[in-house]
Short mmCIF file of C-alpha atoms in Angstrom, two decimals:
data_model
loop_
_atom_site.label_atom_id
_atom_site.label_comp_id
_atom_site.label_asym_id
_atom_site.label_seq_id
_atom_site.Cartn_x
_atom_site.Cartn_y
_atom_site.Cartn_z
CA UNK X 1 9.13 -5.02 26.02
CA UNK X 2 8.74 -3.80 29.59
CA UNK X 3 5.29 -2.68 30.65
CA UNK X 4 4.74 1.03 30.12
CA UNK X 5 3.25 2.02 33.47
CA UNK X 6 2.94 5.65 32.41
CA UNK X 7 0.33 4.68 29.86
CA UNK X 8 -1.45 1.64 31.25
CA UNK X 9 -4.80 2.45 32.77
CA UNK X 10 -5.27 5.85 31.14
CA UNK X 11 -4.82 5.04 27.50
CA UNK X 12 -8.03 6.84 26.45
CA UNK X 13 -6.82 10.10 28.01
CA UNK X 14 -3.49 9.84 26.18
CA UNK X 15 -5.25 9.14 22.90
CA UNK X 16 -7.56 12.12 23.37
CA UNK X 17 -4.53 14.35 23.93
CA UNK X 18 -2.84 13.09 20.78
CA UNK X 19 -5.96 13.56 18.68
CA UNK X 20 -6.41 17.10 19.96
CA UNK X 21 -2.79 17.89 19.15
CA UNK X 22 -3.22 16.71 15.57
CA UNK X 23 -6.53 18.49 15.13
CA UNK X 24 -4.99 21.80 16.17
CA UNK X 25 -2.27 21.36 13.55
CA UNK X 26 -4.85 21.78 10.78
CA UNK X 27 -5.22 25.51 10.06
CA UNK X 28 -8.67 26.90 10.76
CA UNK X 29 -9.21 27.98 7.16
CA UNK X 30 -8.47 24.43 5.96
CA UNK X 31 -11.25 22.91 8.05
CA UNK X 32 -14.60 21.70 6.78
CA UNK X 33 -17.46 23.41 8.58
CA UNK X 34 -20.43 21.63 10.12
CA UNK X 35 -22.83 22.89 7.47
CA UNK X 36 -20.73 21.38 4.68
CA UNK X 37 -20.23 18.10 6.56
CA UNK X 38 -24.00 17.77 6.83
CA UNK X 39 -24.23 17.68 3.02
CA UNK X 40 -21.87 14.73 2.51
CA UNK X 41 -23.38 11.94 0.39
CA UNK X 42 -25.13 9.30 2.48
CA UNK X 43 -23.67 6.52 0.31
CA UNK X 44 -20.12 7.52 1.30
CA UNK X 45 -18.98 8.10 -2.30
CA UNK X 46 -16.71 11.06 -1.57
CA UNK X 47 -14.66 11.01 -4.76
CA UNK X 48 -17.69 10.63 -7.02
CA UNK X 49 -19.25 13.63 -5.24
CA UNK X 50 -16.12 15.73 -5.98
CA UNK X 51 -15.87 16.83 -2.36
CA UNK X 52 -12.58 18.78 -2.71
CA UNK X 53 -14.09 21.14 -5.28
CA UNK X 54 -17.39 21.60 -3.49
CA UNK X 55 -15.67 22.20 -0.15
CA UNK X 56 -14.59 25.63 -1.38
CA UNK X 57 -11.23 25.26 0.40
CA UNK X 58 -9.10 24.83 -2.72
CA UNK X 59 -8.48 27.50 -5.33
CA UNK X 60 -8.79 26.70 -9.03
CA UNK X 61 -4.99 26.56 -9.23
CA UNK X 62 -4.84 24.14 -6.29
CA UNK X 63 -7.50 21.92 -7.83
CA UNK X 64 -5.58 21.96 -11.10
CA UNK X 65 -2.24 21.09 -9.47
CA UNK X 66 -3.70 18.18 -7.51
CA UNK X 67 -5.91 16.73 -10.25
CA UNK X 68 -4.43 17.21 -13.71
CA UNK X 69 -0.75 16.27 -13.56
CA UNK X 70 1.43 13.26 -13.02
CA UNK X 71 4.36 13.59 -10.65
CA UNK X 72 6.71 13.64 -13.64
CA UNK X 73 4.79 16.52 -15.20
CA UNK X 74 4.82 18.50 -11.96
CA UNK X 75 8.55 17.92 -11.57
CA UNK X 76 9.13 19.34 -15.03
CA UNK X 77 7.08 22.44 -14.23
CA UNK X 78 8.92 22.82 -10.92
CA UNK X 79 12.34 22.51 -12.56
CA UNK X 80 11.46 25.08 -15.21
CA UNK X 81 10.11 27.50 -12.64
CA UNK X 82 6.60 27.41 -14.12
CA UNK X 83 5.20 26.66 -10.67
CA UNK X 84 6.70 26.97 -7.21
CA UNK X 85 7.18 24.18 -4.73
CA UNK X 86 5.37 26.38 -2.22
CA UNK X 87 2.27 26.43 -4.44
CA UNK X 88 2.39 22.69 -5.10
CA UNK X 89 3.06 21.81 -1.48
CA UNK X 90 0.30 24.12 -0.23
CA UNK X 91 -2.16 22.49 -2.63
CA UNK X 92 -1.35 18.96 -1.49
CA UNK X 93 -1.22 19.93 2.19
CA UNK X 94 -4.69 21.45 1.95
CA UNK X 95 -6.08 18.47 0.05
CA UNK X 96 -4.49 16.08 2.56
CA UNK X 97 -6.11 18.06 5.38
CA UNK X 98 -9.50 17.63 3.72
CA UNK X 99 -8.83 13.91 3.24
CA UNK X 100 -7.90 13.57 6.90
CA UNK X 101 -11.13 15.17 8.08
CA UNK X 102 -13.18 12.79 5.95
CA UNK X 103 -11.24 9.51 6.01
CA UNK X 104 -8.80 9.58 8.99
CA UNK X 105 -5.97 8.66 6.64
CA UNK X 106 -3.16 10.50 8.48
CA UNK X 107 -1.19 9.82 11.65
CA UNK X 108 1.10 12.85 11.56
CA UNK X 109 0.90 16.06 9.55
CA UNK X 110 3.59 18.70 9.69
CA UNK X 111 2.35 21.25 7.20
CA UNK X 112 4.33 24.24 8.53
CA UNK X 113 7.55 22.29 8.29
CA UNK X 114 6.70 21.19 4.74
CA UNK X 115 5.94 24.74 3.63
CA UNK X 116 9.26 25.95 5.06
CA UNK X 117 11.03 23.20 3.13
CA UNK X 118 9.18 24.16 -0.06
CA UNK X 119 10.17 27.81 0.34
CA UNK X 120 13.78 26.77 0.89
CA UNK X 121 13.72 24.77 -2.34
CA UNK X 122 12.18 27.67 -4.27
CA UNK X 123 14.86 30.02 -2.94
CA UNK X 124 17.57 27.51 -3.87
CA UNK X 125 16.29 27.20 -7.44
CA UNK X 126 16.08 30.97 -7.82
CA UNK X 127 19.57 31.49 -6.40
CA UNK X 128 21.46 28.57 -7.95
CA UNK X 129 19.53 28.24 -11.22
CA UNK X 130 19.33 24.47 -10.76
CA UNK X 131 17.35 21.91 -8.81
CA UNK X 132 18.69 20.15 -5.72
CA UNK X 133 17.79 16.76 -7.18
CA UNK X 134 15.37 14.93 -9.48
CA UNK X 135 12.50 15.14 -6.95
CA UNK X 136 12.99 18.87 -6.35
CA UNK X 137 9.91 20.38 -4.73
CA UNK X 138 7.64 17.33 -5.00
CA UNK X 139 5.47 16.46 -1.96
CA UNK X 140 5.66 12.76 -1.04
CA UNK X 141 3.64 11.00 1.67
CA UNK X 142 4.98 8.17 3.83
CA UNK X 143 3.51 5.31 5.81
CA UNK X 144 3.67 5.86 9.58
CA UNK X 145 6.41 3.26 10.10
CA UNK X 146 9.02 5.48 8.41
CA UNK X 147 10.95 7.65 10.85
CA UNK X 148 11.28 11.39 10.23
CA UNK X 149 13.50 13.32 12.60
CA UNK X 150 11.42 15.32 15.06
CA UNK X 151 8.17 13.48 14.22
CA UNK X 152 6.59 10.74 16.31
CA UNK X 153 5.95 7.22 15.02
CA UNK X 154 3.55 5.00 16.94
CA UNK X 155 2.60 2.43 14.27
CA UNK X 156 -0.79 2.39 15.93
CA UNK X 157 0.28 1.33 19.44
CA UNK X 158 -1.01 3.50 22.29
CA UNK X 159 2.02 2.52 24.38
CA UNK X 160 4.26 4.14 21.74
CA UNK X 161 2.69 7.53 22.44
CA UNK X 162 5.14 7.74 25.35
CA UNK X 163 8.07 7.47 22.95
CA UNK X 164 9.83 10.70 21.99
CA UNK X 165 9.90 11.95 18.40
CA UNK X 166 12.41 10.22 16.12
CA UNK X 167 16.01 11.36 16.53
CA UNK X 168 17.08 10.16 13.09
CA UNK X 169 15.51 9.56 9.70
CA UNK X 170 14.82 6.22 8.10
CA UNK X 171 17.25 5.49 5.27
CA UNK X 172 14.64 6.14 2.59
CA UNK X 173 13.70 9.46 4.20
CA UNK X 174 17.31 10.66 3.99
CA UNK X 175 17.48 9.59 0.36
CA UNK X 176 14.21 11.31 -0.60
CA UNK X 177 15.28 14.54 1.08
CA UNK X 178 18.63 14.43 -0.71
CA UNK X 179 16.71 14.06 -3.97
CA UNK X 180 14.75 17.22 -3.20
CA UNK X 181 11.41 15.84 -2.01
CA UNK X 182 9.07 17.62 0.41
CA UNK X 183 7.68 15.42 3.20
CA UNK X 184 4.43 16.62 4.74
CA UNK X 185 2.36 13.74 6.19
CA UNK X 186 2.59 10.20 7.55
CA UNK X 187 -0.32 7.86 6.98
CA UNK X 188 -2.48 5.49 8.96
CA UNK X 189 -2.00 1.78 9.52
CA UNK X 190 -3.71 -1.06 11.41
CA UNK X 191 -2.93 -1.91 15.00
CA UNK X 192 0.01 -4.42 14.63
CA UNK X 193 0.31 -3.53 10.89
CA UNK X 194 -0.84 -7.07 10.09
CA UNK X 195 -4.47 -6.80 8.95
CA UNK X 196 -6.36 -5.65 5.88
CA UNK X 197 -8.25 -2.93 7.79
CA UNK X 198 -6.33 0.21 8.75
CA UNK X 199 -7.77 0.84 12.20
CA UNK X 200 -6.11 1.48 15.54
CA UNK X 201 -7.16 3.04 18.82
CA UNK X 202 -5.12 6.23 18.35
CA UNK X 203 -6.06 7.50 14.91
CA UNK X 204 -9.25 5.54 14.33
CA UNK X 205 -10.32 3.79 11.16
CA UNK X 206 -9.21 4.89 7.71
CA UNK X 207 -12.20 5.04 5.36
CA UNK X 208 -12.20 4.34 1.65
CA UNK X 209 -12.90 7.64 -0.16
CA UNK X 210 -14.66 5.81 -3.00
CA UNK X 211 -17.09 4.35 -0.47
CA UNK X 212 -16.61 5.07 3.22
CA UNK X 213 -18.59 1.94 4.10
CA UNK X 214 -15.75 -0.18 2.71
CA UNK X 215 -12.23 -0.80 3.93
CA UNK X 216 -9.32 1.19 2.55
CA UNK X 217 -7.20 -1.94 3.00
CA UNK X 218 -4.07 -2.45 5.02
CA UNK X 219 -1.57 -2.17 6.20
CA UNK X 220 -0.72 0.89 4.06
CA UNK X 221 -4.40 1.87 4.08
CA UNK X 222 -3.78 5.53 4.86
CA UNK X 223 -1.59 5.78 1.77
CA UNK X 224 -4.22 4.09 -0.39
CA UNK X 225 -6.95 6.46 0.78
CA UNK X 226 -4.79 9.59 0.52
CA UNK X 227 -3.52 8.78 -2.98
CA UNK X 228 -7.04 7.90 -4.16
CA UNK X 229 -8.30 11.25 -2.80
CA UNK X 230 -5.38 12.96 -4.57
CA UNK X 231 -4.13 14.34 -1.29
CA UNK X 232 -0.82 12.78 -2.34
CA UNK X 233 0.58 12.45 -5.82
CA UNK X 234 3.10 9.82 -4.74
CA UNK X 235 3.03 7.74 -1.58
CA UNK X 236 5.33 5.13 -0.05
CA UNK X 237 4.13 2.04 1.79
CA UNK X 238 5.55 -1.29 2.89
CA UNK X 239 4.44 -4.80 2.00
CA UNK X 240 4.99 -8.16 3.72
CA UNK X 241 1.72 -9.90 2.82
CA UNK X 242 0.06 -7.42 0.48
CA UNK X 243 0.24 -4.19 2.47
CA UNK X 244 0.89 -1.99 -0.58
CA UNK X 245 -1.22 -3.99 -3.01
CA UNK X 246 -4.32 -4.47 -0.83
CA UNK X 247 -4.87 -0.72 -0.26
CA UNK X 248 -4.13 -0.12 -3.94
CA UNK X 249 -6.78 -2.54 -5.12
CA UNK X 250 -9.27 -1.40 -2.46
CA UNK X 251 -8.81 2.28 -3.31
CA UNK X 252 -8.47 1.96 -7.08
CA UNK X 253 -4.87 3.13 -7.48
CA UNK X 254 -1.64 1.61 -8.79
CA UNK X 255 0.71 -0.02 -6.30
CA UNK X 256 4.01 -1.87 -6.63
CA UNK X 257 5.74 -4.33 -4.33
CA UNK X 258 9.34 -4.58 -5.52
CA UNK X 259 11.72 -7.42 -4.85
CA UNK X 260 12.76 -7.12 -1.20
CA UNK X 261 15.80 -4.93 -0.48
CA UNK X 262 15.71 -2.95 -3.70
CA UNK X 263 14.18 0.10 -1.97
CA UNK X 264 15.78 1.06 1.38
CA UNK X 265 13.75 -0.38 4.25
CA UNK X 266 16.07 0.25 7.18
CA UNK X 267 15.59 2.59 10.10
CA UNK X 268 11.85 2.23 10.49
CA UNK X 269 10.27 2.57 13.91
CA UNK X 270 10.92 -0.16 16.47
CA UNK X 271 7.85 -2.35 16.64
CA UNK X 272 7.22 -2.23 12.90
CA UNK X 273 7.56 -5.69 11.46
CA UNK X 274 10.96 -6.07 9.82
CA UNK X 275 10.41 -9.52 8.41
CA UNK X 276 10.34 -13.05 9.70
CA UNK X 277 12.72 -15.86 8.78
CA UNK X 278 12.35 -16.40 5.04
CA UNK X 279 9.87 -13.59 4.31
CA UNK X 280 11.18 -10.07 3.90
CA UNK X 281 9.07 -6.93 3.64
CA UNK X 282 9.52 -4.45 0.81
CA UNK X 283 9.00 -0.71 0.56
CA UNK X 284 7.34 0.59 -2.58
CA UNK X 285 5.15 3.25 -4.21
CA UNK X 286 1.43 3.92 -4.60
CA UNK X 287 0.28 6.40 -7.25
CA UNK X 288 -2.43 7.35 -9.71
CA UNK X 289 -0.36 6.21 -12.71
CA UNK X 290 2.24 3.67 -13.73
CA UNK X 291 4.38 6.57 -14.94
CA UNK X 292 4.71 7.74 -11.34
CA UNK X 293 5.32 4.22 -10.03
CA UNK X 294 8.24 3.89 -12.45
CA UNK X 295 9.41 7.44 -11.67
CA UNK X 296 9.75 6.53 -8.00
CA UNK X 297 11.54 3.24 -8.65
CA UNK X 298 13.97 4.57 -11.25
CA UNK X 299 14.77 7.76 -9.34
CA UNK X 300 15.44 6.01 -6.03
CA UNK X 301 17.49 3.22 -7.58
CA UNK X 302 19.57 5.59 -9.70
CA UNK X 303 20.49 7.42 -6.46
CA UNK X 304 22.62 4.49 -5.22
CA UNK X 305 20.33 3.54 -2.29
CA UNK X 306 22.88 1.03 -1.02
CA UNK X 307 24.86 4.04 0.19
CA UNK X 308 21.99 4.79 2.59
CA UNK X 309 20.98 1.33 3.80
CA UNK X 310 23.22 -1.67 4.42
CA UNK X 311 20.45 -4.12 3.51
CA UNK X 312 19.76 -2.61 0.07
CA UNK X 313 20.93 -4.56 -2.98
CA UNK X 314 23.57 -2.84 -5.11
CA UNK X 315 21.50 -3.12 -8.26
CA UNK X 316 20.72 0.10 -10.18
CA UNK X 317 17.54 0.55 -12.21
CA UNK X 318 17.82 -0.60 -15.82
CA UNK X 319 15.71 1.58 -18.10
CA UNK X 320 16.83 0.46 -21.57
CA UNK X 321 15.16 -2.95 -21.78
CA UNK X 322 14.03 -4.41 -25.11
CA UNK X 323 10.91 -6.46 -24.58
CA UNK X 324 8.63 -8.34 -26.98
CA UNK X 325 5.51 -6.51 -28.14
CA UNK X 326 3.55 -9.74 -27.85
CA UNK X 327 3.82 -11.60 -24.57
CA UNK X 328 3.32 -15.09 -23.25
CA UNK X 329 1.05 -14.40 -20.30
CA UNK X 330 0.54 -17.06 -17.68
CA UNK X 331 -2.81 -16.86 -15.92
CA UNK X 332 -2.92 -18.12 -12.35
CA UNK X 333 -6.01 -20.25 -11.94
CA UNK X 334 -8.60 -19.72 -9.24
CA UNK X 335 -7.75 -21.65 -6.10
CA UNK X 336 -10.81 -23.66 -4.98
CA UNK X 337 -10.06 -22.76 -1.36
CA UNK X 338 -10.22 -19.06 -2.29
CA UNK X 339 -12.83 -18.65 -5.06
CA UNK X 340 -12.99 -15.31 -6.80
CA UNK X 341 -15.98 -13.07 -6.24
CA UNK X 342 -18.07 -12.61 -9.41
CA UNK X 343 -16.84 -9.05 -10.19
CA UNK X 344 -13.21 -10.14 -9.86
CA UNK X 345 -13.76 -13.18 -12.08
CA UNK X 346 -15.51 -10.99 -14.64
CA UNK X 347 -12.64 -8.47 -14.61
CA UNK X 348 -10.06 -11.23 -15.06
CA UNK X 349 -11.91 -12.83 -17.98
CA UNK X 350 -12.47 -9.44 -19.62
CA UNK X 351 -8.75 -8.66 -19.39
CA UNK X 352 -7.76 -12.09 -20.71
CA UNK X 353 -10.09 -11.70 -23.70
CA UNK X 354 -8.74 -8.23 -24.46
CA UNK X 355 -5.14 -9.42 -24.27
CA UNK X 356 -5.81 -12.44 -26.48
CA UNK X 357 -7.48 -10.16 -29.03
CA UNK X 358 -4.28 -8.08 -29.13
CA UNK X 359 -2.32 -11.21 -30.04
CA UNK X 360 -0.74 -12.11 -26.71
CA UNK X 361 -0.35 -15.83 -26.01
CA UNK X 362 -2.43 -16.83 -22.99
CA UNK X 363 -1.39 -19.85 -20.91
CA UNK X 364 -3.92 -20.87 -18.29
CA UNK X 365 -1.90 -22.63 -15.62
CA UNK X 366 -4.81 -24.54 -14.10
CA UNK X 367 -3.39 -26.57 -11.24
CA UNK X 368 0.24 -25.69 -11.90
CA UNK X 369 2.19 -25.69 -9.72
CA UNK X 370 0.47 -28.67 -8.13
CA UNK X 371 0.72 -26.96 -4.75
CA UNK X 372 -1.14 -23.73 -5.30
CA UNK X 373 -2.27 -20.58 -3.54
CA UNK X 374 -3.75 -22.39 -0.54
CA UNK X 375 -0.46 -24.21 0.09
CA UNK X 376 1.47 -20.94 -0.12
CA UNK X 377 -0.98 -19.31 2.29
CA UNK X 378 -0.54 -22.04 4.88
CA UNK X 379 3.23 -21.93 4.54
CA UNK X 380 3.28 -18.13 4.90
CA UNK X 381 0.93 -18.35 7.89
CA UNK X 382 3.37 -20.68 9.61
CA UNK X 383 6.14 -18.16 9.05
CA UNK X 384 4.02 -15.37 10.50
CA UNK X 385 3.59 -17.25 13.78
CA UNK X 386 7.13 -16.01 14.43
CA UNK X 387 6.09 -12.40 13.82
CA UNK X 388 5.28 -9.74 16.42
CA UNK X 389 3.00 -10.51 19.33
CA UNK X 390 0.56 -8.30 21.21
CA UNK X 391 3.02 -7.17 23.90
CA UNK X 392 2.90 -3.57 22.67
CA UNK X 393 -0.90 -3.61 22.93
CA UNK X 394 -0.94 -5.07 26.42
CA UNK X 395 1.57 -2.45 27.60
CA UNK X 396 -1.06 0.30 27.49
CA UNK X 397 -4.17 -1.65 28.39
CA UNK X 398 -5.81 -0.70 25.10
CA UNK X 399 -8.19 -3.27 23.58
CA UNK X 400 -7.66 -5.15 20.35
CA UNK X 401 -9.43 -3.62 17.38
CA UNK X 402 -11.87 -5.94 15.63
CA UNK X 403 -9.65 -6.96 12.71
CA UNK X 404 -6.76 -7.83 15.05
CA UNK X 405 -9.05 -9.73 17.42
CA UNK X 406 -10.02 -11.95 14.50
CA UNK X 407 -6.38 -12.99 14.14
CA UNK X 408 -6.68 -14.71 17.52
CA UNK X 409 -8.89 -17.30 15.82
CA UNK X 410 -7.28 -20.03 13.69
CA UNK X 411 -7.21 -18.91 10.06
CA UNK X 412 -6.42 -22.39 8.80
CA UNK X 413 -7.09 -25.92 9.94
CA UNK X 414 -4.31 -27.40 7.83
CA UNK X 415 -2.78 -29.44 6.50
CA UNK X 416 0.24 -27.32 7.33
CA UNK X 417 3.37 -27.81 5.20
CA UNK X 418 5.59 -28.26 8.28
CA UNK X 419 4.80 -30.24 11.42
CA UNK X 420 3.52 -27.83 14.07
CA UNK X 421 4.96 -29.97 16.87
CA UNK X 422 8.59 -29.58 15.80
CA UNK X 423 11.00 -27.60 17.95
CA UNK X 424 11.55 -24.01 16.89
CA UNK X 425 14.85 -24.53 15.05
CA UNK X 426 13.70 -27.71 13.34
CA UNK X 427 10.48 -25.97 12.34
CA UNK X 428 12.27 -22.94 10.87
CA UNK X 429 14.56 -25.28 8.93
CA UNK X 430 11.50 -27.15 7.69
CA UNK X 431 9.86 -23.91 6.62
CA UNK X 432 12.95 -22.83 4.69
CA UNK X 433 13.12 -26.18 2.90
CA UNK X 434 9.40 -26.11 2.08
CA UNK X 435 9.70 -22.57 0.74
CA UNK X 436 12.70 -23.50 -1.40
CA UNK X 437 10.88 -26.52 -2.84
CA UNK X 438 7.82 -24.41 -3.60
CA UNK X 439 9.96 -21.77 -5.33
CA UNK X 440 11.51 -24.53 -7.43
CA UNK X 441 8.04 -25.67 -8.52
CA UNK X 442 7.31 -22.14 -9.70
CA UNK X 443 10.66 -21.91 -11.52
CA UNK X 444 9.88 -25.09 -13.44
CA UNK X 445 6.38 -23.86 -14.30
CA UNK X 446 7.76 -20.56 -15.57
CA UNK X 447 10.41 -22.22 -17.74
CA UNK X 448 8.22 -25.05 -19.02
CA UNK X 449 5.65 -22.65 -20.47
CA UNK X 450 8.18 -19.97 -21.48
CA UNK X 451 6.15 -17.37 -19.57
CA UNK X 452 7.04 -13.69 -19.79
CA UNK X 453 4.67 -12.44 -17.12
CA UNK X 454 1.97 -13.73 -14.81
CA UNK X 455 -1.56 -12.32 -14.59
CA UNK X 456 -3.43 -12.96 -11.34
CA UNK X 457 -6.19 -11.33 -9.32
CA UNK X 458 -4.99 -8.93 -6.66
CA UNK X 459 -7.45 -10.59 -4.32
CA UNK X 460 -10.45 -12.87 -4.59
CA UNK X 461 -12.54 -9.83 -3.62
CA UNK X 462 -12.82 -6.08 -4.07
CA UNK X 463 -12.76 -3.72 -1.10
CA UNK X 464 -15.07 -5.24 1.49
CA UNK X 465 -17.17 -3.95 4.39
CA UNK X 466 -15.06 -3.04 7.42
CA UNK X 467 -13.35 -5.83 9.37
CA UNK X 468 -14.17 -8.52 6.80
CA UNK X 469 -11.13 -8.45 4.49
CA UNK X 470 -9.56 -11.54 6.06
CA UNK X 471 -6.55 -13.47 4.78
CA UNK X 472 -4.78 -12.27 1.57
CA UNK X 473 -3.92 -15.45 -0.38
CA UNK X 474 -3.36 -13.85 -3.79
CA UNK X 475 -0.84 -11.33 -2.48
CA UNK X 476 1.05 -13.16 0.28
CA UNK X 477 2.15 -15.86 -2.17
CA UNK X 478 4.41 -13.35 -3.93
CA UNK X 479 5.94 -12.22 -0.63
CA UNK X 480 6.72 -15.85 0.11
CA UNK X 481 8.47 -16.15 -3.27
CA UNK X 482 9.81 -12.56 -3.21
CA UNK X 483 8.42 -11.87 -6.69
CA UNK X 484 7.76 -8.24 -7.68
CA UNK X 485 4.05 -7.58 -8.19
CA UNK X 486 2.08 -4.61 -9.50
CA UNK X 487 -1.59 -3.76 -8.98
CA UNK X 488 -3.43 -2.35 -12.01
CA UNK X 489 -6.98 -1.05 -11.39
CA UNK X 490 -9.43 -2.52 -13.90
CA UNK X 491 -13.23 -2.65 -14.01
CA UNK X 492 -15.68 -2.22 -11.14
CA UNK X 493 -18.12 -4.32 -9.17
CA UNK X 494 -21.67 -4.08 -10.47
CA UNK X 495 -24.75 -5.48 -8.79
CA UNK X 496 -26.49 -5.27 -12.18
CA UNK X 497 -23.90 -7.54 -13.83
CA UNK X 498 -23.26 -9.78 -10.81
CA UNK X 499 -26.50 -9.74 -8.80
CA UNK X 500 -26.18 -13.05 -6.93
CA UNK X 501 -24.55 -13.00 -3.46
CA UNK X 502 -21.73 -15.44 -2.73
CA UNK X 503 -21.77 -16.26 0.99
CA UNK X 504 -18.59 -17.65 2.56
CA UNK X 505 -18.54 -19.09 6.07
CA UNK X 506 -14.93 -20.27 6.54
CA UNK X 507 -13.80 -17.38 8.75
CA UNK X 508 -10.84 -16.73 6.44
CA UNK X 509 -12.33 -14.74 3.58
CA UNK X 510 -15.22 -12.33 2.98
CA UNK X 511 -18.57 -13.01 1.36
CA UNK X 512 -19.67 -11.26 -1.82
CA UNK X 513 -22.52 -8.84 -1.10
CA UNK X 514 -23.59 -7.13 -4.37
CA UNK X 515 -25.31 -4.17 -2.71
CA UNK X 516 -22.42 -3.46 -0.33
CA UNK X 517 -19.61 -3.39 -2.90
CA UNK X 518 -21.46 -2.00 -5.91
CA UNK X 519 -19.05 0.32 -7.74
CA UNK X 520 -15.95 -0.90 -5.90
CA UNK X 521 -12.75 -1.07 -7.93
CA UNK X 522 -11.49 -4.40 -9.24
CA UNK X 523 -7.80 -4.97 -9.96
CA UNK X 524 -5.33 -7.15 -11.81
CA UNK X 525 -1.95 -8.18 -10.44
CA UNK X 526 1.08 -8.37 -12.73
CA UNK X 527 3.90 -10.61 -11.47
CA UNK X 528 7.44 -11.49 -12.60
CA UNK X 529 10.25 -13.54 -10.98
CA UNK X 530 12.64 -12.10 -8.40
CA UNK X 531 14.75 -9.11 -9.41
CA UNK X 532 12.79 -8.59 -12.63
CA UNK X 533 11.19 -5.41 -11.27
CA UNK X 534 11.90 -3.40 -14.41
CA UNK X 535 10.23 -6.04 -16.57
CA UNK X 536 7.28 -6.23 -14.20
CA UNK X 537 6.51 -2.54 -14.63
CA UNK X 538 7.09 -2.58 -18.39
CA UNK X 539 4.79 -5.58 -18.77
CA UNK X 540 2.24 -3.89 -16.50
CA UNK X 541 2.34 -0.82 -18.73
CA UNK X 542 1.79 -2.90 -21.88
CA UNK X 543 -1.03 -4.91 -20.30
CA UNK X 544 -2.64 -1.76 -18.91
CA UNK X 545 -2.65 -0.26 -22.41
CA UNK X 546 -3.94 -3.37 -24.18
CA UNK X 547 -6.90 -4.01 -21.86
CA UNK X 548 -8.36 -0.52 -22.24
#
C-alpha cells in the first residue's frame, strides 16, 4: 500500500477528530453524567452492578426488551405486532450507547439511520399485514470489518480514516437487510485484527463488562462485550484463529465458528484478513443463547446465501436431524505445552462428570492424535507468516499497540512442521501437505473411537488481564482443520476453589493469577468435523442441558 501522506505525522489529530465525531452521535439524553460515572464499582464488575438499570437511561419497557427475551421471542412479538421495531431498536440503541461509554465496544454507531429503518419496517407491517422477512425488525450488530454502505470501516488502522465511507455492502449485510434486520452499530477490533485484545489507536481498548480489568478478547472483542452487556441480542463476528470464540469465552456468551464459507464472508473492508493459503476465516454469530445462535445459522442458510456471495457453499441448513440421546464424547487431552489453568481444568472435569452421570460415553483421547495441539499451533503459526504485515500501521505513523508489539517476538522456537528455509512455493506446498496429513490423523482418531462430538477447553485460560492473552492453541487448531466449533459458557474462576497461582514464563501464554481473574467465566468448546455444523449445535444444546 502506498504511504498515506495525508495522515502520517498527524495521526493523533485525525484520531481526536474521529472520536469527537462519534461522541456527538450519541444523543445527549443517552449519556451517562459525571456524577453517575463516579459511582461505578471499583472492581470493574459492570454487569454484576446492573449498571443499565441504575443509570436511569432506560425505561422499564426498554429494560424488559433487552433483558428478558431471546431473539426468536422478540421476532415473534414483532411479527404479531405486539411490539414495534422502533421500540425494540430504540432500546438496543440506548443500551449500546451505554455500553460504548463504559467499555469502548463500538467503532461506528448510526442510531438515527437505524431508527428510520425500524420505522419503515413498522409502516410496512402495518400496511402490508406481513413481515419483510424472518428477521423483520430485529437489531443486529456487526464487527467493524463488515462494510455498510455510507459507513466507514477502518478495522483499527489510523491510515484508513482517510478512506471514504463504503460504497457497497458486504454480502452478508445485503442478505441481513433483505431478511428484515435493522443494523445500528459496528464493533471494535484489535489493530491488525490478529490479537486476543481488542485495542487500537482510534477507538481505544474494549473492556470486559464482567470485569473491566480483564480483556474482552479478540478479534471480535467489541461484539463479545456488547452482547454480554445486552446492548446487542445477536452479533456477527469473524474467526480465523478464535476471533469469535475467544471473545465469547472471555465475556461469558455463546459463540459459533461455522465451517468456512457457509456464512457469506465476501465484501469486507480491504485490509481485513481474508485468509491465508490453507486457512480460511469464517463469519458467525455471538449471542446469549444457543437458540439465537441456531436462529442466525438456520435463517441465513435458508436464504440461499450463495446467491449473495460467490465463495459461499451451496449447502442449505438441515433442521430435521435425528441424533442419539446418548453420545460418544471425545475429550481432547491437555497439551503439556499449553497446560490448563486450574479453573478451566475444574470446569472441564465437572462437565465430564456430569455428562458421564447422564449416561454419555466418555473417551479421553490422551495423546491422540500423536501430534497434538502444540503441533497444530506451530503449523498454523507458519501459515500466518503469510498474513498481513504492518504496512497499514506504518502508513500513518501510529505506534503499535501493546498486544500487536508482542507479535514481533517469536511465539515459538520450534520444531516447526515445515523447514523455514524453503522457498516460498516449496514452503506453501509443504504446509499444505502437513495440514492434510494432520487432518488425516484426526479423521482416523474420530473413526477409530466412533466419536460423535469432541469436548475441549475453549482456551487454557479464562479472560486475562489486558495484553496477556497470548497465543490461542485450543481455538486455532479448529481453524486449521476447518471444523465447526461452539463456545458454551460453564462455571467461573474462583480464588477460593483454586487459590494457588500458576506462573508461566514462556512468552506465549498467560499466567494464572487467582485474584485477577476471580469470577471470570470459564467455557467449554464443542467440536465436530467439517460441514457438520448442524450436528455441532445440536450436540452443544444437548451437552449444555446435561451439564446444568
